[in-house]
Coordinates of C-alpha atoms in Angstrom, one line a residue:
X28 CA 0.0 0.0 0.0
X29 CA 1.4 3.4 -1.0
X30 CA 2.4 5.5 2.0
X31 CA 0.3 8.7 2.1
X32 CA 2.3 11.9 2.0
X33 CA 1.8 15.5 1.0
X34 CA 4.3 17.0 -1.4
X35 CA 5.2 20.5 -2.4
X36 CA 7.3 21.4 -5.4
X37 CA 10.0 23.8 -6.6
X38 CA 10.8 24.6 -10.2
X39 CA 13.4 22.9 -12.5
X40 CA 16.7 24.6 -13.0
X41 CA 17.2 24.8 -16.8
X42 CA 20.6 23.3 -17.8
X43 CA 20.3 24.2 -21.5
X44 CA 23.0 26.8 -21.4
X45 CA 25.5 24.2 -20.1
X46 CA 25.3 22.1 -23.3
X47 CA 28.7 21.8 -24.8
X48 CA 30.4 22.1 -21.4
X49 CA 30.7 18.5 -20.1
X50 CA 32.3 19.5 -16.9
X51 CA 29.6 21.9 -16.0
X52 CA 26.9 19.4 -16.9
X53 CA 28.5 16.8 -14.7
X54 CA 28.9 19.2 -11.8
X55 CA 25.3 20.2 -11.9
X56 CA 24.1 16.6 -12.2
X57 CA 26.3 15.6 -9.3
X58 CA 24.8 18.3 -7.1
X59 CA 21.1 18.0 -8.1
X60 CA 20.7 14.5 -9.4
X61 CA 18.9 15.7 -12.5
X62 CA 19.2 17.9 -15.6
X63 CA 16.4 19.6 -17.3
X64 CA 16.6 21.0 -20.8
X65 CA 14.1 23.3 -22.6
X66 CA 13.6 22.4 -26.3
X67 CA 16.4 19.8 -26.4
X68 CA 14.6 17.8 -29.0
X69 CA 13.0 19.3 -32.1
X70 CA 9.3 19.8 -31.4
X71 CA 8.5 18.3 -34.8
X72 CA 10.3 15.0 -34.0
X73 CA 8.4 14.6 -30.8
X74 CA 5.1 15.5 -32.3
X75 CA 5.6 13.0 -35.1
X76 CA 5.9 10.2 -32.6
X77 CA 2.9 11.5 -30.7
X78 CA 0.8 11.5 -33.9
X79 CA 1.7 7.9 -34.7
X80 CA 0.8 6.7 -31.2
X81 CA -2.4 8.8 -31.1
X82 CA -3.5 7.3 -34.4
X83 CA -3.2 3.8 -32.8
X84 CA -5.2 5.0 -29.8
X85 CA -7.9 6.6 -31.9
X86 CA -8.3 3.5 -34.0
X87 CA -8.8 1.3 -30.9
X88 CA -11.3 3.8 -29.3
X89 CA -9.1 5.0 -26.5
X90 CA -9.1 8.5 -27.8
X91 CA -12.2 10.4 -29.0
X92 CA -10.0 13.1 -30.6
X93 CA -6.6 12.3 -32.0
X94 CA -5.3 15.9 -32.2
X95 CA -6.3 17.1 -28.7
X96 CA -5.8 13.8 -26.9
X97 CA -9.3 13.8 -25.5
X98 CA -10.0 10.4 -23.9
X99 CA -13.1 8.4 -24.7
X100 CA -14.1 8.2 -21.1
X101 CA -16.9 5.7 -21.6
X102 CA -14.7 3.2 -23.5
X103 CA -11.7 3.5 -21.3
X104 CA -13.6 3.3 -18.0
X105 CA -15.4 0.2 -19.2
X106 CA -12.1 -1.8 -19.7
X107 CA -11.7 -4.3 -16.8
X108 CA -8.7 -3.6 -14.7
X109 CA -7.5 -7.2 -15.4
X110 CA -7.2 -6.2 -19.1
X111 CA -5.2 -3.0 -18.4
X112 CA -1.5 -2.3 -18.3
X113 CA -1.9 -0.4 -15.0
X114 CA 1.7 0.8 -15.2
X115 CA 1.0 2.3 -18.6
X116 CA -2.6 3.5 -18.7
X117 CA -4.1 1.6 -21.6
X118 CA -5.2 -2.0 -22.3
X119 CA -2.6 -4.8 -22.8
X120 CA -3.7 -5.1 -26.4
X121 CA -3.3 -1.4 -27.1
X122 CA 0.1 -1.3 -25.5
X123 CA 1.4 -4.0 -27.9
X124 CA 0.2 -1.9 -30.8
X125 CA 1.9 1.2 -29.4
X126 CA 5.1 -0.7 -29.1
X127 CA 4.9 -1.7 -32.7
X128 CA 5.1 2.0 -33.7
X129 CA 8.4 2.3 -35.5
X130 CA 9.0 6.0 -34.9
X131 CA 9.0 5.6 -31.1
X132 CA 12.0 3.2 -31.4
X133 CA 13.9 5.6 -33.7
X134 CA 13.5 8.8 -31.6
X135 CA 15.8 7.6 -28.7
X136 CA 18.7 7.5 -31.2
X137 CA 18.3 11.2 -32.1
X138 CA 21.8 12.7 -32.3
X139 CA 20.9 15.4 -29.8
X140 CA 20.0 12.9 -27.1
X141 CA 23.0 10.6 -27.8
X142 CA 25.3 13.7 -27.9
X143 CA 24.1 14.7 -24.4
X144 CA 25.0 11.4 -22.9
X145 CA 28.4 11.4 -24.6
X146 CA 29.1 14.6 -22.8
X147 CA 27.9 13.2 -19.5
X148 CA 29.7 9.8 -19.8
X149 CA 32.8 10.9 -21.6
X150 CA 32.6 7.8 -23.8
X151 CA 30.4 5.9 -26.3
X152 CA 26.7 5.6 -25.3
X153 CA 24.5 2.5 -25.3
X154 CA 20.8 3.2 -25.9
X155 CA 18.6 0.6 -24.2
X156 CA 16.0 -0.8 -26.6
X157 CA 13.4 -1.3 -23.8
X158 CA 11.6 2.0 -24.3
X159 CA 8.5 2.8 -22.2
X160 CA 5.5 4.8 -23.4
X161 CA 3.1 6.0 -20.7
X162 CA -0.4 6.6 -22.0
X163 CA -2.1 7.8 -18.9
X164 CA -5.8 7.8 -19.5
X165 CA -7.3 8.3 -16.0
X166 CA -8.7 4.7 -15.9
X167 CA -10.3 4.2 -12.5
X168 CA -7.7 1.5 -11.5
X169 CA -4.7 3.7 -12.3
X170 CA -2.6 5.1 -9.5
X171 CA 0.1 7.8 -9.8
X172 CA 3.7 6.5 -10.0
X173 CA 5.0 6.5 -6.4
X174 CA 8.4 7.8 -5.3
X175 CA 11.0 5.3 -6.4
X176 CA 14.5 4.8 -7.8
X177 CA 14.9 3.1 -11.2
X178 CA 17.9 1.0 -10.2
X179 CA 16.1 -1.8 -8.3
X180 CA 13.8 -2.2 -11.4
X181 CA 16.4 -2.0 -14.2
X182 CA 19.7 -3.0 -12.4
X183 CA 22.7 -3.3 -14.6
X184 CA 24.9 -0.2 -14.3
X185 CA 24.1 2.4 -11.6
X186 CA 25.3 4.9 -14.2
X187 CA 22.2 4.2 -16.3
X188 CA 20.3 7.5 -17.0
X189 CA 16.6 7.9 -17.8
X190 CA 15.4 10.6 -20.2
X191 CA 11.7 11.4 -19.5
X192 CA 9.7 13.7 -21.7
X193 CA 6.1 14.1 -22.8
X194 CA 5.1 13.9 -26.4
X195 CA 2.9 17.0 -26.2
X196 CA 2.7 20.1 -24.1
X197 CA 2.0 18.9 -20.5
X198 CA 0.8 21.2 -17.8
X199 CA 0.9 20.2 -14.1
X200 CA -2.8 19.1 -14.4
X201 CA -1.8 16.2 -16.6
X202 CA 0.7 14.8 -14.1
X203 CA 4.3 15.2 -15.3
X204 CA 7.2 13.7 -13.6
X205 CA 9.0 15.2 -10.5
X206 CA 12.4 14.4 -9.0
X207 CA 13.7 14.6 -5.4
X208 CA 16.7 16.8 -5.7
X209 CA 19.9 15.4 -4.3
X210 CA 18.4 12.0 -3.6
X211 CA 20.9 10.1 -5.7
X212 CA 23.5 10.8 -3.1
X213 CA 21.7 8.5 -0.6
X214 CA 22.7 5.4 -2.7
X215 CA 20.2 2.5 -2.8
X216 CA 17.1 3.3 -0.7
X217 CA 15.2 0.3 0.8
X218 CA 11.7 -0.2 -0.7
X219 CA 8.2 -1.1 0.3
X220 CA 5.4 -2.5 -1.9
X221 CA 3.2 0.2 -3.5
X222 CA 0.5 0.8 -6.0
X223 CA 1.4 2.4 -9.3
X224 CA 4.0 1.8 -12.0
X225 CA 6.9 -0.4 -10.7
X226 CA 4.9 -1.6 -7.7
X227 CA 7.6 -0.3 -5.3
X228 CA 8.1 2.8 -3.2
X229 CA 11.3 4.2 -1.8
X230 CA 11.2 4.6 2.0
X231 CA 11.8 8.3 2.4
X232 CA 12.6 10.2 5.5
X233 CA 10.5 13.3 6.4
X234 CA 13.3 15.7 5.7
X235 CA 13.6 14.5 2.1
X236 CA 11.1 16.9 0.6
X237 CA 13.0 18.9 -2.0
X238 CA 10.7 18.0 -4.9
X239 CA 11.3 19.6 -8.3
X240 CA 8.8 19.7 -11.3
X241 CA 7.2 22.0 -13.8
X242 CA 5.1 22.2 -16.9
X243 CA 6.7 20.7 -20.0
X244 CA 6.5 21.7 -23.7
X245 CA 7.0 19.2 -26.5
X246 CA 10.8 18.9 -26.9
X247 CA 11.7 19.5 -23.2
X248 CA 13.7 16.7 -21.6
X249 CA 14.2 15.7 -18.0
X250 CA 17.1 13.3 -17.3
X251 CA 18.5 11.7 -14.1
X252 CA 20.6 8.7 -13.0
X253 CA 19.1 5.5 -11.7
X254 CA 19.5 6.4 -8.0
X255 CA 17.5 9.6 -8.2
X256 CA 14.1 9.3 -6.6
X257 CA 11.2 10.5 -8.8
X258 CA 7.4 10.3 -8.9
X259 CA 4.5 11.4 -10.9
X260 CA 2.6 14.6 -10.0
X261 CA -1.0 13.4 -9.4
X262 CA -3.1 14.4 -12.5
X263 CA -6.3 16.3 -12.1
X264 CA -7.2 16.3 -15.8
X265 CA -9.0 13.1 -16.7
X266 CA -10.3 14.4 -20.0
X267 CA -7.0 14.2 -21.8
X268 CA -4.3 11.6 -22.2
X269 CA -0.7 12.1 -21.0
X270 CA 1.7 10.6 -23.5
X271 CA 5.3 10.4 -22.4
X272 CA 8.4 8.3 -22.9
X273 CA 11.1 6.8 -20.6
X274 CA 14.3 6.1 -22.5
X275 CA 17.5 4.8 -20.9
X276 CA 21.1 5.4 -21.7
X277 CA 24.4 4.1 -20.2
X278 CA 28.1 4.1 -20.9
X279 CA 28.8 1.4 -23.5
X280 CA 31.6 -0.1 -21.4
X281 CA 29.3 -0.9 -18.4
X282 CA 27.1 -4.0 -17.9
X283 CA 23.4 -4.2 -18.6
X284 CA 20.7 -6.6 -17.1
X285 CA 19.3 -8.9 -19.7
X286 CA 15.7 -7.8 -19.4
X287 CA 16.7 -4.3 -20.6
X288 CA 17.2 -5.8 -24.0
X289 CA 13.6 -7.0 -24.3
X290 CA 10.6 -5.2 -25.4
X291 CA 8.5 -3.4 -22.8
X292 CA 5.3 -5.1 -24.0
X293 CA 7.0 -8.4 -23.3
X294 CA 6.4 -9.5 -26.9
X295 CA 9.1 -11.0 -29.1
X296 CA 10.9 -8.4 -31.2
X297 CA 9.8 -10.3 -34.3
X298 CA 6.2 -9.3 -33.5
X299 CA 7.2 -5.7 -32.8
X300 CA 9.2 -5.4 -36.1
X301 CA 6.5 -7.1 -38.2
X302 CA 5.3 -3.9 -40.0
X303 CA 8.4 -1.7 -39.9
X304 CA 9.5 -0.1 -43.1
X305 CA 13.2 -0.4 -42.5
X306 CA 15.5 -3.0 -40.9
X307 CA 18.3 -0.5 -40.1
X308 CA 17.6 -0.2 -36.3
X309 CA 16.3 -3.7 -35.7
X310 CA 18.4 -5.7 -33.2
X311 CA 21.0 -2.9 -33.3
X312 CA 22.4 -3.9 -29.9
X313 CA 23.6 -7.3 -31.1
X314 CA 26.5 -5.6 -32.8
X315 CA 27.4 -3.8 -29.6
X316 CA 27.6 -7.1 -27.6
X317 CA 26.9 -5.5 -24.2
X318 CA 28.1 -7.4 -21.1
X319 CA 25.3 -8.9 -19.1
X320 CA 25.0 -8.5 -15.3
X321 CA 22.9 -10.9 -13.2
X322 CA 19.5 -9.9 -11.7
X323 CA 19.6 -9.3 -7.9
X324 CA 16.2 -10.1 -6.5
X325 CA 17.1 -8.7 -3.1
X326 CA 16.8 -5.2 -4.5
X327 CA 13.1 -5.4 -4.9
X328 CA 12.4 -7.1 -1.5
X329 CA 10.7 -5.0 1.2
X330 CA 13.3 -3.5 3.5
X331 CA 13.6 -1.1 6.5
X332 CA 15.2 2.3 6.8
X333 CA 16.1 4.2 9.9
X334 CA 15.6 8.0 9.5

């Protein structure tokens, strides 16, 4: 059961002016545990992916209006919770169709994103193929993502970073992501079971309350390492979908856990690639031959923390 807490928020510090200065980027990241960039990605590139996904969700009845993202409340609310991907926001079947969208797998390789992590890592970048799309529809069974670290869920290298960004302009009412500034310096934080994406919650102390968030525009990117605690701002707008992506990057020289090479819909890549127009980016990671680290089940076992 998610621990009930009240949260207040401060605004992101924009790191856009630090691009091209790797030392300054690393220093700010080491201090704050996140970096936020206005307009890092071209709006058109982000909106093209959004249009492709919205087309899928309009065809299956999830959206009543493709352009505005208006949710078909009657259809969505009638889906049994057992048929939903409660960590995503749509039905299991709809999520498979989303994952088959070719453009969402190409955007993570945008030179601007890869170039950012080359500056942060000081070496070649490995792009995880397990991309997550959140399509938060306000289904009655959904719960906001609780405060958590990514590391227990993805493992591999602790130097794995997540890039989170919405695929359309996203005010606070649609529940963007927030980060707990400086929380990466705590190391691994014990967890408790929780409702919401990931099904775990970091056990936070009461003095850990430096939450940072803000409204996003298409093209803005928030990024943070795998030990930074983050959570979703509870959405108050149930009329519109919130489409966003979680993409992960790490130094190419460091190990990865095997599940991070699978598709997030848990379907075979052959099924995901079935209707792609190009084979150029299919199975791209095989040529990189990343080293594999074992899964540590103890990291997702409930623990205790003394504050």
